[in-house]
């Protein structure tokens, strides 16, 4: 598994065009080895790969840090037979820790603040974009749109925790899904995620969401820790509620024996028209979490 990881890393180094794809599956060797032999063995593999990358590819050690920590958390969760979504949550925490580690290392040892660099790059791109479109188009609507884009760029540093959390979930999901495929192929098992339509989040999510929403309105004019915490909790819990809403749409379509295209179209239109469809999906998610909607659908079905 150490050799497989180093091989993937070498491909990323020498074939950059494949980098984005391979970065998503780079943690899989750590996940699989920790799943098979537990946390101690996974920790030894992490130490071995870290030493190799420090000696022969120092700059890319940050990849090992991210893949190793996230892979260990996820692999240990699978080793202890946690459910698919429990393992996903634990793995997400591991990847967030890895991402935070990369930010700290680049800040302390390289003197580079990645988020400042990102915002600086976006500001430069916005400046170029503004100059081009201001010259080509005129009018109040264009100026308003450009001003909104500028405000969005300035808003990005405030939602860094949410960006890290969502990135961690995405990395954990891809790594877990790929590892399931590997385990099923090698060990002839049938591991996989629980059907999306059966997801049911705890009611406590609603309390976090509404408290964060209230605090967000109260502290929206400030830049203190309370404002940042309320904003990011509101964004994350809101995303979870939307996820619950989509889950109910898939569940309802399945119960009514509708075409699978219908819930997929709901997801697509939610992305295209977030101000309308996404808002309705969030309301559905709130009702599904807070009230026994699924039980009533089951009763009507019977």
C-alpha positions as MATLAB code, in Angstrom:
seq = 'XXXXXXXXXXXXXXXXXXXXXXXXXXXXXXXXXXXXXXXXXXXXXXXXXXXXXXXXXXXXXXXXXXXXXXXXXXXXXXXXXXXXXXXXXXXXXXXXXXXXXXXXXXXXXXXXXXXXXXXXXXXXXXXXXXXXXXXXXXXXXXXXXXXXXXXXXXXXXXXXXXXXXXXXXXXXXXXXXXXXXXXXXXXXXXXXXXXXXXXXXXXXXXXXXXXXXXXXXXXXXXXXXXXXXXXXXXXXXXXXXXXXXXXXXXXXXXXXXXXXXXXXXXXXXXXXXXXXXXXXXXXXXXXXXXXXXXXXXXXXXX';
ca = [
       0.000    0.000    0.000;
       2.918    2.361    0.680;
       4.319    1.548   -2.758;
       0.904    2.115   -4.354;
       0.588    5.489   -2.646;
       4.069    6.571   -3.777;
       3.275    5.433   -7.319;
       0.127    7.575   -7.363;
       2.139   10.505   -6.006;
       4.788   10.078   -8.710;
       2.104   10.139  -11.399;
       0.723   13.372   -9.902;
       4.224   14.904   -9.935;
       5.205   13.889  -13.464;
       1.775   13.893  -15.156;
       0.120   17.061  -13.734;
      -2.850   16.775  -16.065;
      -3.996   13.727  -14.057;
      -3.390   15.487  -10.733;
      -6.953   16.611   -9.873;
      -8.377   13.121  -10.464;
      -5.638   11.234   -8.605;
      -5.685   13.661   -5.680;
      -9.229   12.504   -4.954;
      -8.154    8.834   -4.678;
      -4.723    9.438   -3.110;
      -6.047    8.579    0.398;
      -7.389    5.161   -0.704;
      -4.206    3.157    0.155;
      -4.312    4.596    3.698;
      -8.033    3.866    4.009;
      -7.728    0.283    2.804;
      -4.655   -0.549    4.920;
      -6.189    0.958    8.082;
      -9.438   -0.869    7.347;
      -7.632   -4.213    7.059;
      -5.137   -3.928    9.937;
      -6.323   -1.147   12.238;
      -5.075    2.221   13.388;
      -1.570    1.235   14.569;
      -0.663   -0.372   11.254;
      -2.167    2.581    9.391;
      -0.128    4.952   11.555;
       3.093    3.098   10.648;
       2.229    3.363    6.965;
       1.593    7.104    7.416;
       5.019    7.512    9.061;
       6.725    5.548    6.261;
       5.132    7.557    3.458;
       5.851   10.827    5.273;
       9.559    9.937    5.583;
       9.749    8.974    1.902;
       8.078   12.160    0.707;
      10.166   14.344    3.044;
      13.357   12.811    1.641;
      12.513   12.666   -2.062;
       9.598   15.056   -2.698;
       9.559   17.533    0.183;
       7.107   19.989   -1.384;
       4.535   17.231   -1.870;
       4.591   16.204    1.798;
       1.438   18.304    2.239;
      -0.392   15.795    0.030;
       0.765   12.973    2.310;
      -0.414   14.919    5.344;
      -3.882   15.402    3.878;
      -4.268   11.892    2.425;
      -2.717   10.188    5.457;
      -4.721   11.856    8.220;
      -8.017   11.695    6.346;
      -7.359    8.125    5.204;
      -6.486    7.022    8.747;
      -9.676    8.457   10.239;
     -11.812    6.890    7.532;
     -10.006    3.543    7.545;
     -10.218    3.185   11.327;
     -13.955    3.936   11.182;
     -14.404    1.188    8.571;
     -12.200   -1.168   10.608;
     -14.567   -0.754   13.578;
     -17.610   -1.505   11.372;
     -19.159    1.944   11.610;
     -22.140    2.612    9.362;
     -21.445    4.214    5.992;
     -22.542    7.705    6.995;
     -20.890    7.526   10.429;
     -17.645    6.592    8.666;
     -18.192    9.478    6.241;
     -18.583   11.928    9.128;
     -15.438   10.629   10.880;
     -13.472   10.675    7.628;
     -14.629   14.236    6.938;
     -13.246   15.337   10.306;
      -9.904   13.721    9.419;
      -9.706   15.495    6.065;
     -10.615   18.846    7.648;
      -7.777   18.333   10.158;
      -5.462   17.556    7.241;
      -6.532   20.713    5.391;
      -6.000   22.809    8.520;
      -2.560   21.202    8.888;
      -1.657   22.256    5.337;
      -2.740   25.838    6.044;
      -0.685   25.958    9.246;
       2.432   24.372    7.703;
       2.450   26.683    4.695;
       1.959   29.670    7.021;
       4.594   28.700    9.612;
       7.328   27.169    7.455;
       6.843   28.811    4.071;
       5.422   32.143    5.176;
       2.540   31.773    2.718;
      -1.072   32.342    3.695;
      -3.013   30.241    1.184;
      -6.331   31.982    1.820;
      -4.770   35.428    1.381;
      -3.146   34.225   -1.840;
      -6.487   32.854   -3.037;
      -8.298   36.091   -2.291;
      -5.502   38.124   -3.881;
      -5.736   36.040   -7.046;
      -9.519   36.405   -7.129;
      -9.223   40.169   -6.617;
      -6.798   40.410   -9.531;
      -9.114   38.329  -11.704;
     -12.071   40.487  -10.663;
     -10.126   43.643  -11.527;
      -9.399   42.340  -15.019;
     -13.000   41.158  -15.412;
     -14.307   44.564  -14.291;
     -12.083   46.503  -16.707;
     -13.134   44.349  -19.666;
     -16.884   44.435  -19.041;
     -16.939   48.080  -17.966;
     -15.458   48.940  -21.342;
     -17.791   46.711  -23.334;
     -21.051   47.226  -21.440;
     -22.610   50.179  -19.691;
     -25.581   50.655  -17.441;
     -26.668   50.457  -13.827;
     -27.433   46.719  -13.993;
     -23.880   45.906  -15.091;
     -22.423   48.050  -12.301;
     -24.736   46.402   -9.765;
     -23.736   42.902  -10.899;
     -20.034   43.783  -10.746;
     -20.480   45.245   -7.258;
     -22.204   42.047   -6.078;
     -19.332   39.931   -7.433;
     -16.860   42.167   -5.586;
     -18.803   41.788   -2.337;
     -18.845   38.007   -2.784;
     -15.047   37.919   -3.123;
     -14.664   40.006    0.042;
     -17.064   37.613    1.790;
     -14.949   34.496    1.067;
     -12.539   34.782    4.078;
     -15.541   34.727    6.429;
     -16.710   31.331    5.149;
     -13.317   29.579    5.129;
     -14.459   27.089    7.841;
     -17.465   26.134    5.702;
     -15.257   25.750    2.631;
     -12.901   23.478    4.581;
     -15.784   21.408    5.971;
     -17.415   20.902    2.573;
     -14.043   20.073    0.993;
     -13.457   17.505    3.739;
     -16.842   15.876    3.113;
     -16.191   15.698   -0.633;
     -12.739   14.125   -0.177;
     -14.091   11.639    2.362;
     -17.004   10.655    0.123;
     -14.825    9.989   -2.954;
     -12.224    8.095   -0.902;
     -14.861    5.995    0.866;
     -16.752    5.194   -2.325;
     -13.522    4.165   -4.097;
     -12.432    2.056   -1.113;
     -15.793    0.287   -1.049;
     -15.306   -0.633   -4.713;
     -11.804   -1.920   -3.945;
     -12.935   -3.982   -0.932;
     -15.880   -5.447   -2.836;
     -13.597   -6.428   -5.714;
     -10.826   -7.958   -3.580;
     -12.854   -9.477   -0.741;
     -16.095  -10.208   -2.608;
     -18.185   -8.104   -0.223;
     -21.143   -5.797   -0.840;
     -20.164   -2.675    1.086;
     -21.745    0.588    0.042;
     -23.569    3.689    1.164;
     -27.106    3.457    2.493;
     -29.615    4.517   -0.148;
     -29.725    8.305   -0.364;
     -33.512    8.274   -0.074;
     -33.248    6.731    3.421;
     -31.073    9.457    4.980;
     -32.625   10.914    8.160;
     -30.730   13.609   10.005;
     -31.221   14.155   13.769;
     -33.719   16.789   14.920;
     -30.902   18.662   16.703;
     -29.768   19.947   13.285;
     -32.850   22.188   13.239;
     -31.972   23.733   16.590;
     -28.435   24.506   15.432;
     -29.822   25.961   12.211;
     -32.394   28.273   13.810;
     -30.066   29.432   16.605;
     -27.328   30.153   14.060;
     -29.841   31.987   11.846;
     -30.902   34.243   14.731;
     -27.298   34.902   15.781;
     -26.381   35.570   12.161;
     -28.968   38.364   11.951;
     -27.929   39.760   15.330;
     -24.189   39.800   14.586;
     -24.276   40.425   10.815;
     -22.666   43.881   11.140;
     -19.666   42.595   13.095;
     -16.466   40.718   12.351;
     -15.918   39.026   15.699;
     -15.746   35.320   16.518;
     -19.484   35.106   17.274;
     -20.300   36.404   13.782;
     -17.938   33.967   12.068;
     -19.200   31.021   14.128;
     -22.876   31.844   13.530;
     -22.312   32.397    9.806;
     -20.472   29.121    9.231;
     -22.820   27.024   11.391;
     -25.748   28.548    9.493;
     -24.182   27.673    6.120;
     -23.265   24.101    7.112;
     -26.566   23.244    8.794;
     -28.424   24.847    5.890;
     -26.529   22.610    3.469;
     -27.439   19.544    5.562;
     -31.112   20.538    5.583;
     -31.071   20.928    1.795;
     -29.507   17.470    1.595;
     -32.366   16.140    3.734;
     -34.855   17.838    1.421;
     -33.342   16.138   -1.624;
     -33.437   12.826    0.240;
     -37.175   13.208    0.857;
     -37.772   14.099   -2.810;
     -36.027   10.859   -3.848;
     -37.947    8.923   -1.173;
     -41.313   10.345   -2.286;
     -40.565    9.683   -5.953;
     -39.627    6.096   -5.066;
     -42.823    5.560   -3.080;
     -44.977    7.007   -5.829;
     -43.076    4.964   -8.434;
     -42.227    8.084  -10.401;
     -39.482    8.150  -12.993;
     -35.965    8.534  -11.551;
     -35.561   11.532  -13.833;
     -37.981   13.614  -11.714;
     -35.888   13.885   -8.514;
     -32.759   14.341  -10.638;
     -34.435   17.257  -12.411;
     -35.309   18.743   -9.015;
     -31.604   18.695   -8.110;
     -30.646   20.246  -11.459;
     -33.225   23.039  -11.220;
     -32.183   23.676   -7.603;
     -28.688   24.447   -8.863;
     -29.951   26.532  -11.796;
     -32.628   28.378   -9.781;
     -31.332   28.418   -6.187;
     -33.457   31.389   -5.202;
     -36.692   29.476   -5.878;
     -36.285   25.698   -6.044;
     -33.475   25.426   -3.495;
     -35.533   27.494   -1.057;
     -38.478   25.100   -1.431;
     -36.197   22.070   -1.018;
     -34.835   23.571    2.207;
     -38.382   23.989    3.539;
     -39.081   20.331    2.651;
     -35.903   19.344    4.513;
     -36.979   21.283    7.621;
     -40.411   19.638    7.602;
     -38.914   16.181    6.993;
     -36.529   16.523    9.943;
     -39.034   18.058   12.323;
     -42.176   16.084   11.457;
     -42.903   12.414   10.616;
     -43.559   13.062    6.914;
     -42.198    9.709    5.783;
     -44.408    7.786    8.183;
     -47.465    9.589    6.806;
     -46.433    8.757    3.246;
     -46.025    5.107    4.323;
     -49.504    5.131    5.943;
     -51.139    6.596    2.817;
     -49.378    4.001    0.734;
     -50.794    1.218    2.865;
];
